[in-house]
Every structure is written in C-alpha cells, then in structure tokens.
Amino acid sequence: MRLVIARCSVDYVGRLTAHLPMAPRLILMKADGSVSIHADDRAFKPLNWMNPPCTVRESTNGDGLAVWTVTHGKSGEKLVLTIEEIQHDSSHELGVDPGLQKDGVEAHLQELLAEHITTLGEGYTLIRREYPTAIGPVDILCRDAEGATVAVELKRRGDIDGVEQLTRYLELLNRDPALKPVHGIFAAQEIKPQARVLATDRGIDCVTLDYDELRGIEPDTPRLF
C-alpha cells in the first residue's frame, strides 16, 4: 500500500464530472489497484475513488506540476490528480489479510442458513459456504429457483460496511462467466436503515433473519396458529 499526503486538486472524468479544489489530502494506492482520495473527516468514506482494475500514469503539466492520471481499465473513466506539493510518500507491504473473524453467533447463523437455505426463498439450493474469492470468502453462494447465482453476506447487525463488502464480492463474482449474473442478498438479524437504503439502491435484497427460528426454537409469546 502506498500512502501519499499531498496538496492536490482532483478531477473526475466519466459518466459524471466532479472537481475537488487544491487542498491537503491523503491518497491511498492499494495493491489491488484501487486509488482513493481522503480528507481529514468523513470517517472511512473517501472523497473520490477508482475501483480496480486501473492504471496510474505520472506526467507534468504546463505549470510544472505533477499530474497523476488514474484510468479505469474497463470503463475508461479517469481521476486526474494535480499535485502542488507532496508532504509524505511511503509504501508498506501488508501481506494477505486474514479477513474478519466472525463471532460464534454469526458463524452459527451461516451454518444454520446453509442448512435451511430455502429461508431465502422457495427453490433455493446451496452451492457452498465460505466460497473462496481473491478478496476473501463469500459467506454463502447458492442458486435461486431459476438457477441464477446468489451471493449472501451474513451479519448479526447489518450496517453500511457489510453492504460495501457484498458489493465488492458481487463485482468480482460477476467477472466469472460460469457464475454471472450474480445477485446479492444482505442477511442479518438486524439491518440498519442506512444499510437497507444503500443495498436497495445497488439492487441487493435484504433479509432479516430470526436466529431462534432457524434453530427451531419456538417463540415465548403465544400464537393462535
């Protein structure tokens, strides 16, 4: 990972155009080929970014300023960074990340849902749990009643991070001609409203899971039927 703190402006050229005026910013260039631009606020969310695959070309403009042009390998969209001053530039080898370790309940949810995959819909069939990808395992990969591939991300409490994680998996899985088109389901015991809105906007279905029901435990409250 390369970390650059620089005074720069950023122009996005693609389906839309956007401009960030000259200011100090953090530039993250990751080993997966992604580039993201951050300010000293907004928590983890970048001001602008380019997903992999992309290439970076360094040049100089007429004013003698460094220009980094980040071009997406498929869409041709670009991030153009005009750099006035670099205050810090370092590279670090992080190695392979082991991924997020699920707690006991979350791991058991995955096991139970795999056993009762028709909880997601009539006619669903399991392909496998922990389906391996280059960026980590997908919790559950299955097929719906029409035979289409479905990737499921499981959480105890579903928030925006989980939707982002599933989005990355879907982008990768949909490059595989043997699997595409791949649809996403975000499943959790509780899904935050913001996460539900983001998932819906990205065409991802949300499913709220009842842990006790999956375990076959009857509810404490009496029912008529």
GROMACS .gro file of C-alpha atoms in nm:
model
  225
    1MET     CA    1   0.000   0.000   0.000
    2ARG     CA    2   0.128   0.346  -0.092
    3LEU     CA    3   0.034   0.638   0.133
    4VAL     CA    4   0.074   0.988  -0.008
    5ILE     CA    5  -0.014   1.310   0.172
    6ALA     CA    6  -0.017   1.587  -0.083
    7ARG     CA    7  -0.165   1.926  -0.161
    8CYS     CA    8  -0.362   1.844  -0.472
    9SER     CA    9  -0.672   1.901  -0.678
   10VAL     CA   10  -0.878   1.612  -0.815
   11ASP     CA   11  -1.092   1.596  -1.128
   12TYR     CA   12  -1.319   1.301  -1.202
   13VAL     CA   13  -1.398   1.246  -1.570
   14GLY     CA   14  -1.658   0.983  -1.657
   15ARG     CA   15  -2.034   0.942  -1.654
   16LEU     CA   16  -2.036   1.250  -1.430
   17THR     CA   17  -1.775   1.519  -1.370
   18ALA     CA   18  -1.658   1.636  -1.029
   19HIS     CA   19  -1.386   1.871  -0.909
   20LEU     CA   20  -1.206   1.893  -0.575
   21PRO     CA   21  -1.008   2.218  -0.544
   22MET     CA   22  -0.646   2.233  -0.428
   23ALA     CA   23  -0.611   2.121  -0.065
   24PRO     CA   24  -0.407   1.879   0.152
   25ARG     CA   25  -0.538   1.522   0.112
   26LEU     CA   26  -0.445   1.160   0.173
   27ILE     CA   27  -0.406   0.942  -0.137
   28LEU     CA   28  -0.431   0.564  -0.085
   29MET     CA   29  -0.297   0.341  -0.362
   30LYS     CA   30  -0.365  -0.023  -0.274
   31ALA     CA   31  -0.212  -0.343  -0.404
   32ASP     CA   32  -0.544  -0.442  -0.564
   33GLY     CA   33  -0.507  -0.142  -0.799
   34SER     CA   34  -0.761   0.084  -0.631
   35VAL     CA   35  -0.695   0.453  -0.567
   36SER     CA   36  -0.891   0.662  -0.315
   37ILE     CA   37  -0.870   1.025  -0.204
   38HIS     CA   38  -0.940   1.115   0.160
   39ALA     CA   39  -0.987   1.429   0.368
   40ASP     CA   40  -0.938   1.453   0.744
   41ASP     CA   41  -1.307   1.386   0.814
   42ARG     CA   42  -1.592   1.159   0.691
   43ALA     CA   43  -1.452   0.862   0.886
   44PHE     CA   44  -1.364   0.590   0.632
   45LYS     CA   45  -1.550   0.732   0.330
   46PRO     CA   46  -1.326   0.872   0.054
   47LEU     CA   47  -1.392   1.200  -0.127
   48ASN     CA   48  -1.340   1.019  -0.456
   49TRP     CA   49  -1.203   0.684  -0.568
   50MET     CA   50  -1.137   0.447  -0.856
   51ASN     CA   51  -1.203   0.076  -0.822
   52PRO     CA   52  -0.969  -0.181  -0.977
   53PRO     CA   53  -0.860  -0.260  -1.238
   54CYS     CA   54  -0.694   0.072  -1.312
   55THR     CA   55  -0.359   0.216  -1.420
   56VAL     CA   56  -0.171   0.522  -1.298
   57ARG     CA   57   0.029   0.745  -1.535
   58GLU     CA   58   0.253   1.018  -1.395
   59SER     CA   59   0.329   1.330  -1.603
   60THR     CA   60   0.386   1.705  -1.569
   61ASN     CA   61   0.156   1.986  -1.683
   62GLY     CA   62   0.248   2.324  -1.838
   63ASP     CA   63   0.288   2.481  -1.494
   64GLY     CA   64   0.544   2.222  -1.392
   65LEU     CA   65   0.307   2.044  -1.151
   66ALA     CA   66   0.294   1.666  -1.126
   67VAL     CA   67  -0.020   1.511  -1.275
   68TRP     CA   68  -0.130   1.157  -1.188
   69THR     CA   69  -0.394   1.018  -1.422
   70VAL     CA   70  -0.579   0.714  -1.288
   71THR     CA   71  -0.769   0.533  -1.566
   72HIS     CA   72  -1.019   0.252  -1.511
   73GLY     CA   73  -0.928  -0.048  -1.726
   74LYS     CA   74  -1.284  -0.123  -1.839
   75SER     CA   75  -1.490   0.197  -1.834
   76GLY     CA   76  -1.213   0.439  -1.930
   77GLU     CA   77  -1.323   0.678  -1.654
   78LYS     CA   78  -1.044   0.886  -1.504
   79LEU     CA   79  -0.927   1.054  -1.186
   80VAL     CA   80  -0.680   1.332  -1.260
   81LEU     CA   81  -0.474   1.443  -0.961
   82THR     CA   82  -0.279   1.767  -0.999
   83ILE     CA   83  -0.018   1.777  -0.723
   84GLU     CA   84   0.125   2.102  -0.595
   85GLU     CA   85   0.330   1.956  -0.309
   86ILE     CA   86   0.397   1.609  -0.165
   87GLN     CA   87   0.436   1.615   0.214
   88HIS     CA   88   0.469   1.240   0.268
   89ASP     CA   89   0.515   0.938   0.042
   90SER     CA   90   0.566   0.587   0.175
   91SER     CA   91   0.494   0.229   0.070
   92HIS     CA   92   0.414  -0.062   0.300
   93GLU     CA   93   0.373  -0.435   0.239
   94LEU     CA   94   0.072  -0.553   0.441
   95GLY     CA   95   0.058  -0.910   0.311
   96VAL     CA   96  -0.259  -1.119   0.285
   97ASP     CA   97  -0.530  -1.010   0.525
   98PRO     CA   98  -0.689  -1.300   0.721
   99GLY     CA   99  -1.028  -1.132   0.693
  100LEU     CA  100  -1.289  -1.053   0.953
  101GLN     CA  101  -1.331  -1.328   1.209
  102LYS     CA  102  -1.695  -1.399   1.278
  103ASP     CA  103  -1.815  -1.438   1.634
  104GLY     CA  104  -1.995  -1.752   1.749
  105VAL     CA  105  -2.348  -1.635   1.670
  106GLU     CA  106  -2.255  -1.508   1.323
  107ALA     CA  107  -2.075  -1.830   1.236
  108HIS     CA  108  -2.372  -2.033   1.362
  109LEU     CA  109  -2.609  -1.816   1.157
  110GLN     CA  110  -2.412  -1.908   0.848
  111GLU     CA  111  -2.427  -2.277   0.932
  112LEU     CA  112  -2.800  -2.268   1.005
  113LEU     CA  113  -2.888  -2.069   0.694
  114ALA     CA  114  -2.687  -2.312   0.479
  115GLU     CA  115  -2.889  -2.598   0.630
  116HIS     CA  116  -3.216  -2.412   0.576
  117ILE     CA  117  -3.133  -2.229   0.254
  118THR     CA  118  -3.499  -2.213   0.148
  119THR     CA  119  -3.537  -1.947   0.419
  120LEU     CA  120  -3.422  -1.714   0.141
  121GLY     CA  121  -3.690  -1.837  -0.097
  122GLU     CA  122  -3.863  -2.145  -0.232
  123GLY     CA  123  -3.641  -2.345  -0.466
  124TYR     CA  124  -3.307  -2.209  -0.337
  125THR     CA  125  -3.019  -2.459  -0.336
  126LEU     CA  126  -2.678  -2.433  -0.170
  127ILE     CA  127  -2.357  -2.425  -0.376
  128ARG     CA  128  -2.123  -2.393  -0.078
  129ARG     CA  129  -2.039  -2.197   0.236
  130GLU     CA  130  -1.727  -1.977   0.251
  131TYR     CA  131  -1.698  -1.962  -0.128
  132PRO     CA  132  -1.337  -1.851  -0.195
  133THR     CA  133  -1.253  -1.536  -0.391
  134ALA     CA  134  -0.937  -1.331  -0.434
  135ILE     CA  135  -1.061  -1.077  -0.176
  136GLY     CA  136  -1.197  -1.320   0.083
  137PRO     CA  137  -1.467  -1.586   0.119
  138VAL     CA  138  -1.831  -1.519   0.039
  139ASP     CA  139  -2.043  -1.638   0.333
  140ILE     CA  140  -2.286  -1.841   0.121
  141LEU     CA  141  -2.311  -1.899  -0.252
  142CYS     CA  142  -2.637  -2.052  -0.372
  143ARG     CA  143  -2.883  -2.065  -0.662
  144ASP     CA  144  -3.239  -1.938  -0.671
  145ALA     CA  145  -3.539  -2.119  -0.814
  146GLU     CA  146  -3.447  -2.004  -1.168
  147GLY     CA  147  -3.090  -2.133  -1.132
  148ALA     CA  148  -2.930  -1.787  -1.105
  149THR     CA  149  -2.630  -1.747  -0.875
  150VAL     CA  150  -2.684  -1.563  -0.547
  151ALA     CA  151  -2.412  -1.438  -0.309
  152VAL     CA  152  -2.517  -1.396   0.055
  153GLU     CA  153  -2.338  -1.177   0.309
  154LEU     CA  154  -2.431  -1.256   0.671
  155LYS     CA  155  -2.408  -1.025   0.972
  156ARG     CA  156  -2.555  -1.012   1.320
  157ARG     CA  157  -2.614  -0.640   1.277
  158GLY     CA  158  -2.611  -0.525   0.919
  159ASP     CA  159  -2.460  -0.185   0.853
  160ILE     CA  160  -2.316   0.002   0.554
  161ASP     CA  161  -1.979  -0.175   0.582
  162GLY     CA  162  -2.149  -0.509   0.517
  163VAL     CA  163  -2.323  -0.375   0.206
  164GLU     CA  164  -1.992  -0.238   0.077
  165GLN     CA  165  -1.829  -0.576   0.139
  166LEU     CA  166  -2.101  -0.760  -0.052
  167THR     CA  167  -2.077  -0.504  -0.335
  168ARG     CA  168  -1.706  -0.584  -0.376
  169TYR     CA  169  -1.780  -0.958  -0.385
  170LEU     CA  170  -2.052  -0.911  -0.646
  171GLU     CA  171  -1.825  -0.702  -0.868
  172LEU     CA  172  -1.564  -0.978  -0.859
  173LEU     CA  173  -1.804  -1.273  -0.898
  174ASN     CA  174  -1.976  -1.114  -1.196
  175ARG     CA  175  -1.647  -1.132  -1.386
  176ASP     CA  176  -1.671  -1.513  -1.380
  177PRO     CA  177  -1.863  -1.630  -1.689
  178ALA     CA  178  -1.952  -1.955  -1.512
  179LEU     CA  179  -2.135  -1.767  -1.235
  180LYS     CA  180  -2.271  -1.442  -1.379
  181PRO     CA  181  -2.514  -1.285  -1.345
  182VAL     CA  182  -2.472  -1.295  -0.966
  183HIS     CA  183  -2.735  -1.133  -0.744
  184GLY     CA  184  -2.674  -1.028  -0.383
  185ILE     CA  185  -2.863  -1.085  -0.059
  186PHE     CA  186  -2.767  -0.899   0.259
  187ALA     CA  187  -2.892  -1.106   0.554
  188ALA     CA  188  -2.876  -1.012   0.922
  189GLN     CA  189  -3.068  -1.032   1.248
  190GLU     CA  190  -3.098  -0.655   1.235
  191ILE     CA  191  -3.036  -0.427   0.936
  192LYS     CA  192  -2.979  -0.057   0.992
  193PRO     CA  193  -3.198   0.177   0.784
  194GLN     CA  194  -2.899   0.338   0.610
  195ALA     CA  195  -2.766  -0.004   0.509
  196ARG     CA  196  -3.107  -0.106   0.375
  197VAL     CA  197  -3.130   0.210   0.164
  198LEU     CA  198  -2.780   0.157   0.022
  199ALA     CA  199  -2.847  -0.211  -0.052
  200THR     CA  200  -3.174  -0.130  -0.229
  201ASP     CA  201  -3.002   0.138  -0.436
  202ARG     CA  202  -2.746  -0.121  -0.550
  203GLY     CA  203  -3.005  -0.385  -0.635
  204ILE     CA  204  -2.922  -0.600  -0.331
  205ASP     CA  205  -3.206  -0.772  -0.144
  206CYS     CA  206  -3.225  -0.752   0.236
  207VAL     CA  207  -3.341  -1.042   0.453
  208THR     CA  208  -3.392  -1.019   0.830
  209LEU     CA  209  -3.310  -1.349   0.999
  210ASP     CA  210  -3.469  -1.492   1.313
  211TYR     CA  211  -3.191  -1.679   1.493
  212ASP     CA  212  -3.425  -1.876   1.720
  213GLU     CA  213  -3.650  -1.973   1.431
  214LEU     CA  214  -3.351  -2.104   1.236
  215ARG     CA  215  -3.256  -2.310   1.542
  216GLY     CA  216  -3.610  -2.447   1.565
  217ILE     CA  217  -3.688  -2.274   1.895
  218GLU     CA  218  -4.049  -2.175   1.948
  219PRO     CA  219  -4.108  -1.810   2.050
  220ASP     CA  220  -4.200  -1.734   2.412
  221THR     CA  221  -4.509  -1.537   2.310
  222PRO     CA  222  -4.819  -1.750   2.247
  223ARG     CA  223  -4.959  -1.773   1.894
  224LEU     CA  224  -5.308  -1.858   1.770
  225PHE     CA  225  -5.169  -2.067   1.484
   0.00000   0.00000   0.00000
